[in-house]
PDB file of C-alpha atoms in Angstrom:
ATOM      1  CA  SER A   1     154.033  65.158  -1.680  1.00 66.00           C
ATOM      2  CA  PHE A   2     156.992  66.425   0.255  1.00 70.00           C
ATOM      3  CA  ALA A   3     155.774  70.044   0.065  1.00 76.00           C
ATOM      4  CA  GLN A   4     152.418  69.044   1.581  1.00 76.00           C
ATOM      5  CA  LEU A   5     154.247  67.247   4.370  1.00 74.00           C
ATOM      6  CA  ASN A   6     156.192  70.416   5.170  1.00 75.00           C
ATOM      7  CA  GLN A   7     152.982  72.471   5.079  1.00 78.00           C
ATOM      8  CA  ALA A   8     151.279  70.065   7.493  1.00 75.00           C
ATOM      9  CA  GLU A   9     154.209  70.256   9.884  1.00 75.00           C
ATOM     10  CA  ALA A  10     154.198  74.067   9.757  1.00 78.00           C
ATOM     11  CA  LYS A  11     150.447  74.129  10.400  1.00 77.00           C
ATOM     12  CA  LEU A  12     150.825  71.783  13.384  1.00 75.00           C
ATOM     13  CA  GLN A  13     153.526  73.996  14.845  1.00 76.00           C
ATOM     14  CA  SER A  14     151.432  77.127  14.286  1.00 76.00           C
ATOM     15  CA  CYS A  15     148.405  75.550  15.972  1.00 75.00           C
ATOM     16  CA  THR A  16     150.520  74.462  18.935  1.00 75.00           C
ATOM     17  CA  GLU A  17     151.845  78.006  19.355  1.00 76.00           C
ATOM     18  CA  ASN A  18     148.290  79.381  19.223  1.00 74.00           C
ATOM     19  CA  ILE A  19     147.073  76.912  21.856  1.00 76.00           C
ATOM     20  CA  ASN A  20     149.981  77.841  24.127  1.00 75.00           C
ATOM     21  CA  GLU A  21     148.737  81.446  24.108  1.00 74.00           C
ATOM     22  CA  VAL A  22     145.443  80.411  25.735  1.00 75.00           C
ATOM     23  CA  LYS A  23     146.220  80.799  29.458  1.00 77.00           C
ATOM     24  CA  LYS A  24     144.154  81.288  32.585  1.00 79.00           C
ATOM     25  CA  GLU A  25     145.732  84.725  32.997  1.00 82.00           C
ATOM     26  CA  ASN A  26     144.059  85.768  29.739  1.00 78.00           C
ATOM     27  CA  ILE A  27     140.450  85.121  30.839  1.00 82.00           C
ATOM     28  CA  ASN A  28     138.190  87.941  29.591  1.00 84.00           C
ATOM     29  CA  LYS A  29     141.127  89.807  28.055  1.00 84.00           C
ATOM     30  CA  PRO A  30     140.722  90.846  24.427  1.00 87.00           C
ATOM     31  CA  MET A  31     142.826  88.902  21.960  1.00 83.00           C
ATOM     32  CA  LEU A  32     142.919  88.000  18.274  1.00 85.00           C
ATOM     33  CA  VAL A  33     141.680  84.465  17.684  1.00 79.00           C
ATOM     34  CA  PRO A  34     143.030  82.704  14.560  1.00 77.00           C
ATOM     35  CA  LEU A  35     140.377  81.271  12.261  1.00 77.00           C
ATOM     36  CA  THR A  36     142.896  80.484   9.507  1.00 75.00           C
ATOM     37  CA  ASN A  37     146.575  81.233   8.948  1.00 70.00           C
ATOM     38  CA  SER A  38     145.729  84.722   7.733  1.00 82.00           C
ATOM     39  CA  LEU A  39     142.335  85.501   9.300  1.00 86.00           C
ATOM     40  CA  TYR A  40     142.001  86.608  12.928  1.00 87.00           C
ATOM     41  CA  VAL A  41     138.955  87.911  14.785  1.00 90.00           C
ATOM     42  CA  PRO A  42     138.856  89.880  18.045  1.00 91.00           C
ATOM     43  CA  ASP A  43     137.402  87.939  20.981  1.00 88.00           C
ATOM     44  CA  LYS A  44     137.927  87.108  24.650  1.00 85.00           C
ATOM     45  CA  VAL A  45     138.951  83.838  26.269  1.00 80.00           C
ATOM     46  CA  ALA A  46     136.044  82.388  28.250  1.00 81.00           C
ATOM     47  CA  LYS A  47     137.299  78.840  28.910  1.00 80.00           C
ATOM     48  CA  PRO A  48     141.102  78.582  28.773  1.00 78.00           C
ATOM     49  CA  ASP A  49     141.069  74.804  29.330  1.00 80.00           C
ATOM     50  CA  SER A  50     139.240  74.001  26.087  1.00 80.00           C
ATOM     51  CA  VAL A  51     139.762  74.755  22.437  1.00 78.00           C
ATOM     52  CA  ILE A  52     137.728  74.356  19.265  1.00 78.00           C
ATOM     53  CA  VAL A  53     139.452  71.979  16.845  1.00 74.00           C
ATOM     54  CA  ASP A  54     138.698  71.850  13.119  1.00 74.00           C
ATOM     55  CA  ILE A  55     138.418  68.164  12.215  1.00 74.00           C
ATOM     56  CA  GLY A  56     137.819  68.797   8.525  1.00 72.00           C
ATOM     57  CA  ILE A  57     134.908  68.881   6.082  1.00 79.00           C
ATOM     58  CA  GLY A  58     133.326  71.800   7.901  1.00 78.00           C
ATOM     59  CA  TYR A  59     133.105  70.211  11.369  1.00 80.00           C
ATOM     60  CA  SER A  60     134.673  71.430  14.596  1.00 80.00           C
ATOM     61  CA  VAL A  61     134.736  69.911  18.068  1.00 81.00           C
ATOM     62  CA  GLU A  62     135.463  71.324  21.492  1.00 82.00           C
ATOM     63  CA  LYS A  63     138.391  69.588  23.164  1.00 79.00           C
ATOM     64  CA  VAL A  64     139.648  69.966  26.708  1.00 80.00           C
ATOM     65  CA  HIS A  65     143.407  70.292  26.778  1.00 71.00           C
ATOM     66  CA  SER A  66     146.159  70.504  29.332  1.00 66.00           C
ATOM     67  CA  ARG A  67     149.641  71.899  28.997  1.00 55.00           C
ATOM     68  CA  GLY A  68     150.937  68.306  28.900  1.00 48.00           C
ATOM     69  CA  SER A  69     148.830  67.443  25.874  1.00 55.00           C
ATOM     70  CA  VAL A  70     150.050  70.528  24.042  1.00 52.00           C
ATOM     71  CA  TYR A  71     153.639  69.552  24.832  1.00 48.00           C
ATOM     72  CA  THR A  72     153.006  65.999  23.631  1.00 49.00           C
ATOM     73  CA  LEU A  73     151.406  67.313  20.446  1.00 50.00           C
ATOM     74  CA  SER A  74     154.304  69.618  19.725  1.00 49.00           C
ATOM     75  CA  THR A  75     157.066  67.085  20.431  1.00 51.00           C
ATOM     76  CA  GLU A  76     155.585  63.786  19.250  1.00 51.00           C
ATOM     77  CA  GLY A  77     153.642  65.297  16.366  1.00 50.00           C
ATOM     78  CA  ARG A  78     156.763  66.914  14.962  1.00 53.00           C
ATOM     79  CA  ILE A  79     158.483  65.111  12.142  1.00 53.00           C
ATOM     80  CA  HIS A  80     161.963  64.104  13.232  1.00 55.00           C
ATOM     81  CA  GLU A  81     164.861  65.556  11.260  1.00 59.00           C
ATOM     82  CA  PRO A  82     166.504  62.183  10.419  1.00 65.00           C
ATOM     83  CA  ASN A  83     163.214  61.038   8.870  1.00 71.00           C
ATOM     84  CA  ILE A  84     163.020  64.194   6.761  1.00 71.00           C
ATOM     85  CA  GLU A  85     166.613  63.760   5.591  1.00 75.00           C
ATOM     86  CA  THR A  86     165.930  60.137   4.617  1.00 81.00           C
ATOM     87  CA  LEU A  87     162.783  61.194   2.785  1.00 80.00           C
ATOM     88  CA  GLU A  88     164.616  63.990   0.943  1.00 79.00           C
ATOM     89  CA  THR A  89     167.355  61.559  -0.117  1.00 85.00           C
ATOM     90  CA  THR A  90     164.813  59.007  -1.350  1.00 87.00           C
ATOM     91  CA  ILE A  91     162.843  61.623  -3.282  1.00 85.00           C
ATOM     92  CA  SER A  92     166.027  62.968  -4.861  1.00 86.00           C
ATOM     93  CA  LYS A  93     167.091  59.463  -5.979  1.00 92.00           C
ATOM     94  CA  LYS A  94     163.635  58.753  -7.421  1.00 91.00           C
ATOM     95  CA  GLN A  95     163.671  62.043  -9.341  1.00 91.00           C
ATOM     96  CA  ASP A  96     167.141  61.235 -10.731  1.00 93.00           C
ATOM     97  CA  ASN A  97     165.943  57.771 -11.803  1.00 95.00           C
ATOM     98  CA  LEU A  98     162.894  59.270 -13.505  1.00 95.00           C
ATOM     99  CA  SER A  99     165.065  61.806 -15.318  1.00 95.00           C
ATOM    100  CA  CYS A 100     167.360  59.024 -16.598  1.00 96.00           C
ATOM    101  CA  VAL A 101     164.414  56.961 -17.849  1.00 96.00           C
ATOM    102  CA  VAL A 102     162.922  59.972 -19.632  1.00 96.00           C
ATOM    103  CA  ASN A 103     166.276  60.779 -21.279  1.00 96.00           C
ATOM    104  CA  ILE A 104     166.697  57.177 -22.483  1.00 96.00           C
ATOM    105  CA  MET A 105     163.159  57.085 -23.855  1.00 95.00           C
ATOM    106  CA  GLN A 106     163.679  60.387 -25.685  1.00 96.00           C
ATOM    107  CA  ALA A 107     166.983  59.122 -27.158  1.00 95.00           C
ATOM    108  CA  LYS A 108     165.337  55.896 -28.367  1.00 94.00           C
ATOM    109  CA  LEU A 109     162.424  57.818 -29.878  1.00 94.00           C
ATOM    110  CA  GLN A 110     164.822  60.156 -31.657  1.00 93.00           C
ATOM    111  CA  ALA A 111     166.801  57.158 -32.981  1.00 92.00           C
ATOM    112  CA  GLN A 112     163.593  55.546 -34.275  1.00 91.00           C
ATOM    113  CA  LYS A 113     162.586  58.768 -36.019  1.00 90.00           C
ATOM    114  CA  SER A 114     165.998  59.144 -37.666  1.00 89.00           C
ATOM    115  CA  GLN A 115     165.951  55.490 -38.856  1.00 88.00           C
ATOM    116  CA  ALA A 116     162.409  55.801 -40.176  1.00 81.00           C
ATOM    117  CA  GLY A 117     163.197  59.046 -42.012  1.00 72.00           C
ATOM    118  CA  PRO A 118     165.692  57.645 -44.573  1.00 69.00           C
ATOM    119  CA  ALA A 119     163.582  54.507 -45.073  1.00 60.00           C
ATOM    120  CA  ARG A 120     160.543  56.596 -45.954  1.00 60.00           C
ATOM    121  CA  SER A 121     162.411  58.884 -48.312  1.00 56.00           C
ATOM    122  CA  GLY A 122     164.082  55.860 -49.970  1.00 55.00           C
ATOM    123  CA  SER A 123     160.735  54.126 -50.562  1.00 53.00           C
ATOM    124  CA  LYS A 124     159.258  57.218 -52.254  1.00 53.00           C
ATOM    125  CA  SER A 125     161.875  57.191 -55.068  1.00 48.00           C
TER     126      SER A 125
END
C-alpha cells in the first residue's frame, strides 16, 4: 500500500543517515548503534568501512561500503516526487471509483428491497 511505501522510504533515509555517521574519525569512540528504529545499544566503531545489513528473515551480512555507495543509495534509492504525485493521483481516482460503485450497489440493493417489500405484503393478503 501507499503507507508501506512511505514507511520503506523513511526507513531507507534513516539507514542512510545512520551509515553516514560511521566515520574513520569515530574509531574506538563510544556511540549508540541502532538495532531498530527505537532500540539503540552502546558500542564502539571497530571497522568504519563496513556495516552489518539486515537482509530479512533473521539474517544479516557484513557489507563494505564507501561514501559513494551511501550517496548512490540515498539519491537513487529515494522515490522521486513526481512518481509519488502520480501514485497519489492514481490511488485517489481508484478510491473515488470504488466509492461510486459501492454507492450504486447500495442504491440498487435498497431499490430491490423496497420493490420486494410491497410484493411480499400483497401476497400475504
